[in-house]
Amino acid sequence: MTYPYDNFYGMLSEAVETYPRKTVIFIETKKYTYREFLERVDRTARALELLGVTKNDTVALICPNSVEFVQSVFAINKLGAISVPINTMLKNEEYRYILNDCGAKVLITGSKMAKETADLCDSVESLRHTIWIDRAPREDHKHTVFDEMVNAALHTHLSASSHLDDTAVIFYTSGTTGHPKGAMISNRNLMSNLIAAQERFNLTPRDRFIVYLPMFHSFTFAIMVILPFFIRGSFVIIPSILPFSTIIKQTFLKRVTIFMGVPDIYNALIRAKLPWYFLWFNSIRCFISGGSALSRDTLDKFESTFRRAVMLEGYGLSECSPAVAINPIGRQKTLSVGPPLYGYEVKVVDDEMLELPIGEVGELIVRGDCVMQGYLNNLAATEEAIHNGWLRTGDMAKIDEDGYIYIVDRIKDLIISKGINIYPRQIEEQMMLLPSVKLAAVIGISDPHSGEVPIAYIELEEGYEKTSPSQIKSELKEHLAAFKIPKTITVVESLPKTATGKVLKRILKDKSAS
């Protein structure tokens, strides 16, 4: 793969030469041209430099969706430093662990997070400064306000010092057990994703994205924030996912062409009472879904609701920068995440890492320039994850004769009952085909007779509140073998989810064990 830039600051600089007056970012009532944005980035880089940020330093962002987040990332990249975007919904103790682990020198945050972040400068040894994007709870030598800092910095024309194989960003995985791990992603890793995504989606400078999912997430960061700069396009920033009507309104008014989301969002979209003019006159040419699998029911409803746009499912993980596979436009296969992106290789292997025949289920492994450099400060975990350049994803999958990937389940979610493999995703999909079930999550629990048995937690659709678990079991018996029917079905008001809508099964497992 040939790379046109060494870093994404260089990518921005070249975009300004071509489209200086083109609007690149829309947010609420404001908009920024490529030239205006570059000027903000340069001033931010100088301000961070004056705070002592140099090459290979880490700068953490516990920050809502904002222009300040984006310009900080580009400024950090210009300095050859490393961005560490962190989940904004964690607690103080979790932040302290991550900041200590990556040795963050500077933290960029907002007043909405002040309860959990205000004292981090005092409790994290490496942390020298906290920059507040709006207002600071206190102002002293350790705390400063973003705009005041940037406006006071006189821009100096320093060249970017970040190289292709330098670490550009560290994404901390949510971690199913123990502490989260920091996946180190280089400029090369990210650039490979941008090149591959442009090729797969036929993207042009006319395309416009909408960014409402949290920017700290690897999917949003790379494919929704950095990619528009690569294609010389533009994007709309939505500071908060609620109210949902704002996303709909801005998608329509700003003439968004590429809409990326996760199953939770698409389920909400097909249930929303969308105005007729939105359905007829929106500019969306492509919906892209990642994070977790869409159910067949959602795909069918989506196709009948949005007839002028295609829905493309994709697959990725933070350790792969993050995109690995996406369905091609015009050649998508239902329930598949598509073939691997340009320049990447995939295999399905058994426990001995031997490749399995077409159609057989095993662990999906990935090789290519998307694969992370490793886990920060964790050589043992890195060696466990990467074998001869191949990344073990931990996902069970199969590949068809055309090279299309089908994700079957997570290895850790696999249920083995009396020696028989049970894939929770299959049960979940069948449950969500029932009119009464809005969302389902199936986990395995220990059983003295079978080893493990499946149990389910579900959210009910509006109007079906009186549906009983026994009624759901009865309906499932028509479609599933007896050993796949959940032993218990628990109705909950809301399943625990990540910021991108993925159900947190570890919380359900902890709940069932208590």
Short mmCIF file of C-alpha atoms in Angstrom, two decimals:
data_model
loop_
_atom_site.label_atom_id
_atom_site.label_comp_id
_atom_site.label_asym_id
_atom_site.label_seq_id
_atom_site.Cartn_x
_atom_site.Cartn_y
_atom_site.Cartn_z
CA MET A 1 0.00 0.00 0.00
CA THR A 2 1.36 3.45 -0.96
CA TYR A 3 0.84 6.30 1.52
CA PRO A 4 0.48 9.89 0.30
CA TYR A 5 1.10 11.40 3.76
CA ASP A 6 3.30 10.66 6.77
CA ASN A 7 0.70 11.93 9.22
CA PHE A 8 -2.79 13.38 9.25
CA TYR A 9 -1.59 16.90 9.95
CA GLY A 10 0.18 16.74 6.56
CA MET A 11 -3.08 15.49 5.06
CA LEU A 12 -4.88 18.56 6.43
CA SER A 13 -2.20 20.96 5.16
CA GLU A 14 -2.50 19.62 1.61
CA ALA A 15 -6.31 19.76 1.76
CA VAL A 16 -6.08 23.48 2.62
CA GLU A 17 -4.00 24.11 -0.51
CA THR A 18 -6.75 22.56 -2.65
CA TYR A 19 -9.92 23.71 -0.84
CA PRO A 20 -8.99 26.68 1.40
CA ARG A 21 -12.49 28.22 1.43
CA LYS A 22 -14.51 25.01 1.55
CA THR A 23 -16.41 24.35 4.78
CA VAL A 24 -15.05 21.26 6.48
CA ILE A 25 -16.92 21.37 9.83
CA PHE A 26 -20.47 22.36 10.70
CA ILE A 27 -21.47 22.52 14.37
CA GLU A 28 -24.72 24.07 15.56
CA THR A 29 -24.75 27.61 14.10
CA LYS A 30 -21.00 27.71 13.36
CA LYS A 31 -18.93 26.46 10.46
CA TYR A 32 -15.21 26.36 9.71
CA THR A 33 -13.39 26.35 6.39
CA TYR A 34 -10.31 24.22 5.82
CA ARG A 35 -8.12 27.33 6.12
CA GLU A 36 -9.81 28.50 9.34
CA PHE A 37 -9.52 25.05 10.85
CA LEU A 38 -5.81 24.77 9.98
CA GLU A 39 -5.19 28.12 11.63
CA ARG A 40 -6.91 26.89 14.81
CA VAL A 41 -4.88 23.68 14.71
CA ASP A 42 -1.58 25.56 14.32
CA ARG A 43 -2.37 27.86 17.23
CA THR A 44 -3.40 24.88 19.36
CA ALA A 45 -0.15 23.08 18.52
CA ARG A 46 1.85 26.14 19.56
CA ALA A 47 -0.13 26.46 22.80
CA LEU A 48 0.49 22.79 23.65
CA GLU A 49 4.16 23.23 22.80
CA LEU A 50 4.37 26.15 25.25
CA LEU A 51 2.91 23.83 27.90
CA GLY A 52 5.83 21.48 27.30
CA VAL A 53 4.24 18.91 24.97
CA THR A 54 6.90 17.40 22.71
CA LYS A 55 7.32 14.37 20.45
CA ASN A 56 6.04 11.07 21.91
CA ASP A 57 4.32 12.77 24.85
CA THR A 58 0.77 11.60 25.52
CA VAL A 59 -2.17 14.01 25.64
CA ALA A 60 -5.45 12.60 26.98
CA LEU A 61 -8.88 13.73 25.84
CA ILE A 62 -11.87 13.18 28.14
CA CYS A 63 -13.91 15.43 25.98
CA PRO A 64 -17.39 15.69 24.40
CA ASN A 65 -17.91 15.94 20.65
CA SER A 66 -16.57 19.37 19.74
CA VAL A 67 -14.36 21.35 17.39
CA GLU A 68 -11.84 21.53 20.24
CA PHE A 69 -11.56 17.73 20.28
CA VAL A 70 -10.82 17.58 16.54
CA GLN A 71 -8.38 20.47 16.42
CA SER A 72 -6.53 19.09 19.45
CA VAL A 73 -6.05 15.72 17.75
CA PHE A 74 -4.53 17.37 14.66
CA ALA A 75 -2.39 19.68 16.80
CA ILE A 76 -1.10 16.76 18.87
CA ASN A 77 -0.27 14.92 15.64
CA LYS A 78 1.64 17.94 14.32
CA LEU A 79 3.87 17.88 17.41
CA GLY A 80 4.58 14.16 17.01
CA ALA A 81 2.78 13.57 20.30
CA ILE A 82 0.13 10.89 20.93
CA SER A 83 -3.63 11.40 21.39
CA VAL A 84 -5.38 9.26 24.00
CA PRO A 85 -9.16 9.64 23.55
CA ILE A 86 -10.93 8.24 26.62
CA ASN A 87 -14.53 7.20 27.26
CA THR A 88 -16.37 10.16 28.79
CA MET A 89 -18.59 7.89 30.91
CA LEU A 90 -15.93 6.39 33.16
CA LYS A 91 -15.32 7.18 36.81
CA ASN A 92 -12.45 8.97 38.51
CA GLU A 93 -10.66 5.77 39.56
CA GLU A 94 -10.82 4.40 35.99
CA TYR A 95 -9.44 7.66 34.60
CA ARG A 96 -6.58 7.60 37.06
CA TYR A 97 -5.59 4.10 35.96
CA ILE A 98 -5.57 5.01 32.24
CA LEU A 99 -3.75 8.33 32.72
CA ASN A 100 -1.10 6.66 34.87
CA ASP A 101 -0.74 3.80 32.39
CA CYS A 102 -0.15 6.08 29.40
CA GLY A 103 1.79 8.71 31.38
CA ALA A 104 -0.39 11.57 30.13
CA LYS A 105 1.29 14.96 30.39
CA VAL A 106 -1.78 17.06 29.51
CA LEU A 107 -5.52 16.42 29.84
CA ILE A 108 -8.16 18.12 27.69
CA THR A 109 -11.66 17.90 29.18
CA GLY A 110 -14.93 19.76 29.69
CA SER A 111 -16.95 21.11 32.58
CA LYS A 112 -19.60 18.38 32.17
CA MET A 113 -16.93 15.87 33.22
CA ALA A 114 -15.58 18.03 36.06
CA LYS A 115 -16.97 15.80 38.81
CA GLU A 116 -14.70 12.96 37.66
CA THR A 117 -11.80 14.92 36.11
CA ALA A 118 -11.26 18.11 38.17
CA ASP A 119 -8.80 16.55 40.64
CA LEU A 120 -6.83 14.39 38.19
CA CYS A 121 -4.00 16.91 37.98
CA ASP A 122 -3.48 16.43 41.71
CA SER A 123 -3.78 12.62 41.75
CA VAL A 124 -1.89 11.59 38.57
CA GLU A 125 1.86 12.14 38.89
CA SER A 126 2.63 12.61 35.18
CA LEU A 127 -0.22 15.07 34.58
CA ARG A 128 0.99 18.69 34.52
CA HIS A 129 -1.93 20.59 33.01
CA THR A 130 -5.69 20.28 32.56
CA ILE A 131 -7.20 22.27 29.69
CA TRP A 132 -10.94 22.97 29.84
CA ILE A 133 -12.77 23.40 26.53
CA ASP A 134 -15.42 25.64 28.12
CA ARG A 135 -14.92 26.80 31.69
CA ALA A 136 -12.48 25.71 34.36
CA PRO A 137 -13.62 24.85 37.91
CA ARG A 138 -10.53 26.71 39.04
CA GLU A 139 -7.79 28.64 37.26
CA ASP A 140 -4.20 28.30 38.41
CA HIS A 141 -0.90 27.14 36.93
CA LYS A 142 -2.36 23.65 36.38
CA HIS A 143 -5.76 24.59 34.95
CA THR A 144 -6.48 26.76 31.92
CA VAL A 145 -9.34 27.50 29.51
CA PHE A 146 -8.88 26.23 25.95
CA ASP A 147 -9.74 29.36 23.94
CA GLU A 148 -7.76 31.67 26.25
CA MET A 149 -4.72 29.41 25.88
CA VAL A 150 -5.04 29.14 22.09
CA ASN A 151 -5.76 32.82 21.51
CA ALA A 152 -2.71 33.79 23.53
CA ALA A 153 -0.42 31.57 21.48
CA LEU A 154 1.26 33.20 18.49
CA HIS A 155 1.40 30.66 15.69
CA THR A 156 4.87 29.70 14.52
CA HIS A 157 5.29 27.74 11.30
CA LEU A 158 6.82 24.56 12.61
CA SER A 159 6.76 21.53 10.31
CA ALA A 160 5.00 18.38 11.47
CA SER A 161 7.30 15.97 13.31
CA SER A 162 5.06 12.88 13.25
CA HIS A 163 6.27 10.09 10.96
CA LEU A 164 4.41 7.23 9.28
CA ASP A 165 5.37 4.58 11.84
CA ASP A 166 5.11 6.81 14.91
CA THR A 167 2.30 6.05 17.34
CA ALA A 168 -0.48 8.55 16.64
CA VAL A 169 -3.25 7.47 19.01
CA ILE A 170 -3.86 5.00 21.83
CA PHE A 171 -7.35 3.52 22.08
CA TYR A 172 -8.12 1.93 25.44
CA THR A 173 -10.25 -1.18 25.03
CA SER A 174 -13.20 -1.60 27.36
CA GLY A 175 -11.69 -4.78 28.77
CA THR A 176 -13.87 -7.78 29.61
CA THR A 177 -11.67 -8.68 32.54
CA GLY A 178 -9.15 -6.67 34.53
CA HIS A 179 -7.93 -3.24 33.46
CA PRO A 180 -8.41 -1.82 29.96
CA LYS A 181 -5.50 -2.20 27.53
CA GLY A 182 -4.10 0.60 25.38
CA ALA A 183 -3.97 -0.35 21.69
CA MET A 184 -1.16 1.66 20.07
CA ILE A 185 -2.16 2.84 16.59
CA SER A 186 0.36 4.41 14.21
CA ASN A 187 -0.12 6.96 11.44
CA ARG A 188 0.37 4.08 8.98
CA ASN A 189 -2.39 2.06 10.70
CA LEU A 190 -4.86 4.93 10.44
CA MET A 191 -3.86 5.89 6.89
CA SER A 192 -4.38 2.32 5.71
CA ASN A 193 -7.97 2.50 6.99
CA LEU A 194 -8.60 5.82 5.25
CA ILE A 195 -7.28 4.57 1.90
CA ALA A 196 -9.26 1.32 2.17
CA ALA A 197 -12.49 3.08 3.18
CA GLN A 198 -12.28 5.55 0.30
CA GLU A 199 -11.81 2.68 -2.14
CA ARG A 200 -14.73 0.65 -0.71
CA PHE A 201 -17.29 3.51 -0.52
CA ASN A 202 -16.30 5.40 -3.69
CA LEU A 203 -15.98 8.55 -1.57
CA THR A 204 -15.51 12.00 -3.16
CA PRO A 205 -15.10 15.60 -1.90
CA ARG A 206 -18.87 15.98 -2.33
CA ASP A 207 -19.56 13.54 0.51
CA ARG A 208 -20.63 14.83 3.90
CA PHE A 209 -20.66 12.82 7.12
CA ILE A 210 -22.55 13.33 10.39
CA VAL A 211 -20.74 12.75 13.69
CA TYR A 212 -23.03 12.11 16.65
CA LEU A 213 -21.47 8.97 18.14
CA PRO A 214 -18.79 9.79 20.74
CA MET A 215 -15.51 10.84 19.16
CA PHE A 216 -13.45 8.89 21.70
CA HIS A 217 -14.57 5.63 20.06
CA SER A 218 -12.15 4.24 17.47
CA PHE A 219 -14.87 3.82 14.82
CA THR A 220 -16.02 7.44 15.15
CA PHE A 221 -12.46 8.76 15.49
CA ALA A 222 -11.04 7.19 12.32
CA ILE A 223 -13.99 6.71 9.96
CA MET A 224 -16.23 9.63 10.91
CA VAL A 225 -13.76 12.35 11.98
CA ILE A 226 -10.42 11.77 10.18
CA LEU A 227 -11.74 10.20 6.96
CA PRO A 228 -13.64 13.34 5.77
CA PHE A 229 -10.34 15.28 5.77
CA PHE A 230 -8.69 12.54 3.70
CA ILE A 231 -11.35 12.73 0.96
CA ARG A 232 -11.53 16.57 1.13
CA GLY A 233 -15.14 16.25 2.26
CA SER A 234 -16.96 17.74 5.24
CA PHE A 235 -18.82 16.67 8.36
CA VAL A 236 -21.45 17.82 10.81
CA ILE A 237 -20.69 17.58 14.54
CA ILE A 238 -23.60 16.83 16.88
CA PRO A 239 -22.43 17.54 20.46
CA SER A 240 -24.93 15.16 22.06
CA ILE A 241 -26.87 12.15 20.80
CA LEU A 242 -29.98 13.44 22.58
CA PRO A 243 -32.45 14.63 21.54
CA PHE A 244 -32.47 12.19 18.62
CA SER A 245 -34.56 14.63 16.59
CA THR A 246 -31.50 16.90 16.29
CA ILE A 247 -29.63 14.18 14.38
CA ILE A 248 -32.57 13.78 11.99
CA LYS A 249 -32.91 17.54 11.50
CA GLN A 250 -29.21 18.17 10.90
CA THR A 251 -28.91 15.17 8.56
CA PHE A 252 -31.64 16.71 6.42
CA LEU A 253 -30.68 20.39 6.61
CA LYS A 254 -26.93 19.85 6.11
CA ARG A 255 -27.54 17.38 3.25
CA VAL A 256 -25.53 14.53 4.79
CA THR A 257 -24.60 11.82 2.26
CA ILE A 258 -22.84 9.25 4.49
CA PHE A 259 -24.64 8.21 7.68
CA MET A 260 -22.70 5.91 9.99
CA GLY A 261 -24.20 4.33 13.07
CA VAL A 262 -24.63 1.33 15.32
CA PRO A 263 -27.60 -1.06 15.65
CA ASP A 264 -29.14 0.89 18.54
CA ILE A 265 -29.32 4.01 16.37
CA TYR A 266 -30.76 2.19 13.37
CA ASN A 267 -33.36 0.46 15.54
CA ALA A 268 -34.37 3.91 16.82
CA LEU A 269 -34.41 5.33 13.28
CA ILE A 270 -36.83 2.75 11.89
CA ARG A 271 -39.11 3.20 14.92
CA ALA A 272 -39.08 7.01 14.74
CA LYS A 273 -41.98 8.84 13.13
CA LEU A 274 -39.95 10.36 10.34
CA PRO A 275 -41.54 13.21 8.37
CA TRP A 276 -42.42 12.37 4.78
CA TYR A 277 -40.13 15.09 3.42
CA PHE A 278 -37.15 13.53 5.20
CA LEU A 279 -37.82 10.15 3.60
CA TRP A 280 -38.29 11.69 0.15
CA PHE A 281 -35.70 14.47 0.09
CA ASN A 282 -32.79 13.42 2.32
CA SER A 283 -29.38 13.24 0.59
CA ILE A 284 -28.16 10.00 2.18
CA ARG A 285 -26.66 7.61 -0.35
CA CYS A 286 -25.16 5.19 2.12
CA PHE A 287 -25.86 3.96 5.66
CA ILE A 288 -22.97 2.13 7.33
CA SER A 289 -23.39 0.01 10.45
CA GLY A 290 -20.68 -1.22 12.81
CA GLY A 291 -20.18 -2.05 16.47
CA SER A 292 -22.32 -5.20 16.50
CA ALA A 293 -24.56 -7.15 14.16
CA LEU A 294 -27.86 -5.88 12.79
CA SER A 295 -30.73 -8.33 13.05
CA ARG A 296 -32.43 -9.57 9.89
CA ASP A 297 -35.62 -7.86 11.05
CA THR A 298 -33.86 -4.48 11.28
CA LEU A 299 -32.28 -4.93 7.84
CA ASP A 300 -35.65 -5.80 6.26
CA LYS A 301 -37.40 -2.83 7.86
CA PHE A 302 -34.59 -0.50 6.88
CA GLU A 303 -34.69 -1.59 3.25
CA SER A 304 -38.43 -0.92 3.06
CA THR A 305 -38.13 2.48 4.79
CA PHE A 306 -35.10 3.93 2.97
CA ARG A 307 -35.39 2.79 -0.64
CA ARG A 308 -32.91 5.21 -2.23
CA ALA A 309 -29.94 4.39 0.04
CA VAL A 310 -28.01 1.21 0.75
CA MET A 311 -27.28 -0.24 4.17
CA LEU A 312 -23.78 -1.68 4.45
CA GLU A 313 -22.66 -3.70 7.46
CA GLY A 314 -19.02 -3.61 8.45
CA TYR A 315 -16.71 -5.07 11.05
CA GLY A 316 -13.72 -3.86 12.96
CA LEU A 317 -12.03 -3.54 16.33
CA SER A 318 -9.83 -0.95 18.00
CA GLU A 319 -6.77 -3.14 17.52
CA CYS A 320 -7.30 -2.86 13.72
CA SER A 321 -7.51 0.93 13.52
CA PRO A 322 -10.52 -0.03 13.47
CA ALA A 323 -12.13 -1.14 10.16
CA VAL A 324 -11.41 -4.64 8.80
CA ALA A 325 -14.30 -5.45 6.43
CA ILE A 326 -17.33 -3.69 4.92
CA ASN A 327 -19.84 -4.72 2.29
CA PRO A 328 -19.21 -3.17 -1.14
CA ILE A 329 -21.87 -0.85 -2.56
CA GLY A 330 -24.10 -2.82 -4.93
CA ARG A 331 -22.63 -6.18 -3.89
CA GLN A 332 -23.65 -6.49 -0.26
CA LYS A 333 -24.77 -9.79 1.27
CA THR A 334 -27.38 -9.89 4.01
CA LEU A 335 -25.97 -10.70 7.48
CA SER A 336 -22.39 -10.57 6.16
CA VAL A 337 -19.90 -7.86 7.13
CA GLY A 338 -18.44 -8.10 3.64
CA PRO A 339 -14.99 -9.03 2.33
CA PRO A 340 -11.83 -7.58 3.92
CA LEU A 341 -10.85 -4.05 2.96
CA TYR A 342 -8.17 -3.33 0.39
CA GLY A 343 -4.73 -4.44 1.57
CA TYR A 344 -5.92 -6.67 4.43
CA GLU A 345 -5.95 -10.47 4.74
CA VAL A 346 -8.29 -12.58 6.87
CA LYS A 347 -8.46 -16.26 7.78
CA VAL A 348 -10.65 -18.48 9.91
CA VAL A 349 -8.56 -20.82 12.06
CA ASP A 350 -8.91 -23.55 14.68
CA ASP A 351 -7.38 -23.62 18.18
CA GLU A 352 -4.00 -24.56 16.68
CA MET A 353 -4.10 -21.52 14.33
CA LEU A 354 -4.58 -23.81 11.31
CA GLU A 355 -6.79 -22.44 8.53
CA LEU A 356 -10.24 -24.01 8.24
CA PRO A 357 -12.09 -24.82 4.99
CA ILE A 358 -14.66 -22.45 3.44
CA GLY A 359 -17.86 -22.28 5.46
CA GLU A 360 -16.46 -23.72 8.71
CA VAL A 361 -16.65 -21.71 11.92
CA GLY A 362 -13.46 -20.74 13.76
CA GLU A 363 -11.59 -17.72 15.07
CA LEU A 364 -11.14 -14.80 12.66
CA ILE A 365 -7.56 -13.54 12.35
CA VAL A 366 -6.40 -10.44 10.47
CA ARG A 367 -3.12 -9.35 8.87
CA GLY A 368 -2.24 -6.04 7.23
CA ASP A 369 -1.23 -2.45 7.90
CA CYS A 370 -4.33 -1.99 10.07
CA VAL A 371 -2.97 -4.24 12.85
CA MET A 372 -1.91 -2.25 15.91
CA GLN A 373 1.67 -1.86 17.04
CA GLY A 374 0.80 -3.63 20.29
CA TYR A 375 -0.65 -2.98 23.73
CA LEU A 376 1.05 -0.22 25.70
CA ASN A 377 3.14 -1.52 28.62
CA ASN A 378 1.77 -5.04 28.12
CA LEU A 379 4.11 -7.29 26.16
CA ALA A 380 2.40 -10.49 27.37
CA ALA A 381 -1.00 -9.38 26.07
CA THR A 382 0.58 -8.25 22.78
CA GLU A 383 2.26 -11.62 22.24
CA GLU A 384 -1.00 -13.39 23.04
CA ALA A 385 -2.91 -11.24 20.51
CA ILE A 386 -0.44 -11.08 17.58
CA HIS A 387 1.18 -14.18 16.03
CA ASN A 388 3.53 -13.71 13.08
CA GLY A 389 1.72 -10.51 12.15
CA TRP A 390 -1.74 -12.05 12.45
CA LEU A 391 -4.09 -10.48 15.02
CA ARG A 392 -6.39 -12.85 16.88
CA THR A 393 -9.72 -11.03 17.01
CA GLY A 394 -11.48 -13.27 19.52
CA ASP A 395 -14.47 -13.43 17.16
CA MET A 396 -15.99 -16.63 15.79
CA ALA A 397 -16.63 -16.35 12.06
CA LYS A 398 -16.98 -18.18 8.77
CA ILE A 399 -15.96 -17.11 5.25
CA ASP A 400 -17.92 -18.03 2.11
CA GLU A 401 -16.65 -18.90 -1.35
CA ASP A 402 -16.65 -15.20 -2.37
CA GLY A 403 -14.51 -14.17 0.60
CA TYR A 404 -17.39 -12.56 2.52
CA ILE A 405 -17.10 -12.76 6.31
CA TYR A 406 -19.95 -13.76 8.61
CA ILE A 407 -19.43 -13.03 12.31
CA VAL A 408 -20.99 -15.83 14.32
CA ASP A 409 -20.19 -14.76 17.87
CA ARG A 410 -17.49 -13.79 20.32
CA ILE A 411 -15.34 -16.70 21.49
CA LYS A 412 -15.93 -15.65 25.07
CA ASP A 413 -19.73 -15.65 24.47
CA LEU A 414 -19.81 -19.19 23.05
CA ILE A 415 -22.00 -21.51 25.15
CA ILE A 416 -21.07 -25.21 25.29
CA SER A 417 -23.97 -27.34 26.47
CA LYS A 418 -23.42 -31.12 26.71
CA GLY A 419 -20.54 -30.69 24.26
CA ILE A 420 -22.67 -28.84 21.70
CA ASN A 421 -21.74 -25.30 20.61
CA ILE A 422 -24.53 -22.75 21.05
CA TYR A 423 -24.08 -19.33 19.47
CA PRO A 424 -25.97 -16.65 21.45
CA ARG A 425 -26.22 -14.39 18.41
CA GLN A 426 -28.41 -16.93 16.59
CA ILE A 427 -30.84 -17.05 19.53
CA GLU A 428 -30.82 -13.25 19.85
CA GLU A 429 -31.64 -12.78 16.18
CA GLN A 430 -34.52 -15.23 16.40
CA MET A 431 -35.88 -13.53 19.51
CA MET A 432 -35.74 -10.11 17.84
CA LEU A 433 -37.85 -11.41 14.96
CA LEU A 434 -40.71 -11.74 17.46
CA PRO A 435 -42.96 -8.65 17.39
CA SER A 436 -42.79 -8.33 21.18
CA VAL A 437 -38.98 -8.24 21.53
CA LYS A 438 -37.14 -4.97 20.97
CA LEU A 439 -33.65 -6.14 22.02
CA ALA A 440 -32.24 -9.41 23.34
CA ALA A 441 -29.02 -10.52 24.98
CA VAL A 442 -28.20 -14.18 25.59
CA ILE A 443 -25.46 -15.40 27.93
CA GLY A 444 -24.39 -18.78 29.28
CA ILE A 445 -24.52 -19.80 32.93
CA SER A 446 -23.14 -22.86 34.66
CA ASP A 447 -25.43 -25.88 34.92
CA PRO A 448 -24.63 -29.11 36.83
CA HIS A 449 -26.22 -31.33 34.15
CA SER A 450 -25.31 -29.62 30.89
CA GLY A 451 -22.15 -27.70 31.75
CA GLU A 452 -23.76 -24.48 30.51
CA VAL A 453 -27.23 -23.36 29.48
CA PRO A 454 -28.40 -20.17 27.76
CA ILE A 455 -30.42 -17.53 29.57
CA ALA A 456 -31.82 -14.33 28.06
CA TYR A 457 -32.42 -10.72 29.05
CA ILE A 458 -34.81 -8.75 26.84
CA GLU A 459 -36.33 -5.32 26.29
CA LEU A 460 -39.97 -5.41 25.14
CA GLU A 461 -41.48 -3.33 22.36
CA GLU A 462 -43.94 -0.60 23.30
CA GLY A 463 -47.43 -2.05 23.59
CA TYR A 464 -46.18 -5.56 24.48
CA GLU A 465 -45.53 -4.96 28.17
CA LYS A 466 -47.83 -7.83 29.20
CA THR A 467 -46.00 -10.44 27.10
CA SER A 468 -44.78 -13.21 29.42
CA PRO A 469 -41.45 -15.08 29.23
CA SER A 470 -43.36 -18.35 28.82
CA GLN A 471 -45.19 -16.96 25.79
CA ILE A 472 -41.85 -15.96 24.22
CA LYS A 473 -40.42 -19.43 24.93
CA SER A 474 -43.44 -21.01 23.28
CA GLU A 475 -42.95 -18.90 20.14
CA LEU A 476 -39.23 -19.72 20.02
CA LYS A 477 -39.90 -23.47 20.07
CA GLU A 478 -41.21 -23.20 16.52
CA HIS A 479 -37.83 -21.93 15.29
CA LEU A 480 -35.10 -23.21 17.61
CA ALA A 481 -33.95 -26.61 18.85
CA ALA A 482 -34.94 -27.34 22.45
CA PHE A 483 -31.35 -27.05 23.76
CA LYS A 484 -31.15 -23.49 22.35
CA ILE A 485 -34.27 -22.23 24.14
CA PRO A 486 -33.16 -19.96 27.03
CA LYS A 487 -33.69 -21.60 30.40
CA THR A 488 -34.90 -18.28 31.78
CA ILE A 489 -35.99 -15.06 30.10
CA THR A 490 -35.80 -11.88 32.17
CA VAL A 491 -37.57 -8.72 31.03
CA VAL A 492 -35.63 -5.53 31.81
CA GLU A 493 -36.44 -1.89 31.15
CA SER A 494 -33.04 -1.28 29.56
CA LEU A 495 -30.06 -3.52 28.84
CA PRO A 496 -26.63 -2.18 29.90
CA LYS A 497 -24.80 -0.79 26.86
CA THR A 498 -21.55 0.87 25.83
CA ALA A 499 -21.44 4.39 24.41
CA THR A 500 -21.95 2.95 20.94
CA GLY A 501 -24.92 0.78 21.87
CA LYS A 502 -23.20 -2.60 22.26
CA VAL A 503 -24.78 -4.67 25.05
CA LEU A 504 -22.41 -5.17 27.99
CA LYS A 505 -22.78 -8.88 28.53
CA ARG A 506 -20.18 -8.97 31.28
CA ILE A 507 -22.56 -6.91 33.45
CA LEU A 508 -25.36 -9.40 32.75
CA LYS A 509 -23.00 -12.27 33.62
CA ASP A 510 -22.05 -10.59 36.90
CA LYS A 511 -25.74 -10.02 37.63
CA SER A 512 -26.66 -13.65 36.93
CA ALA A 513 -23.78 -14.91 39.10
CA SER A 514 -24.74 -12.80 42.12
#
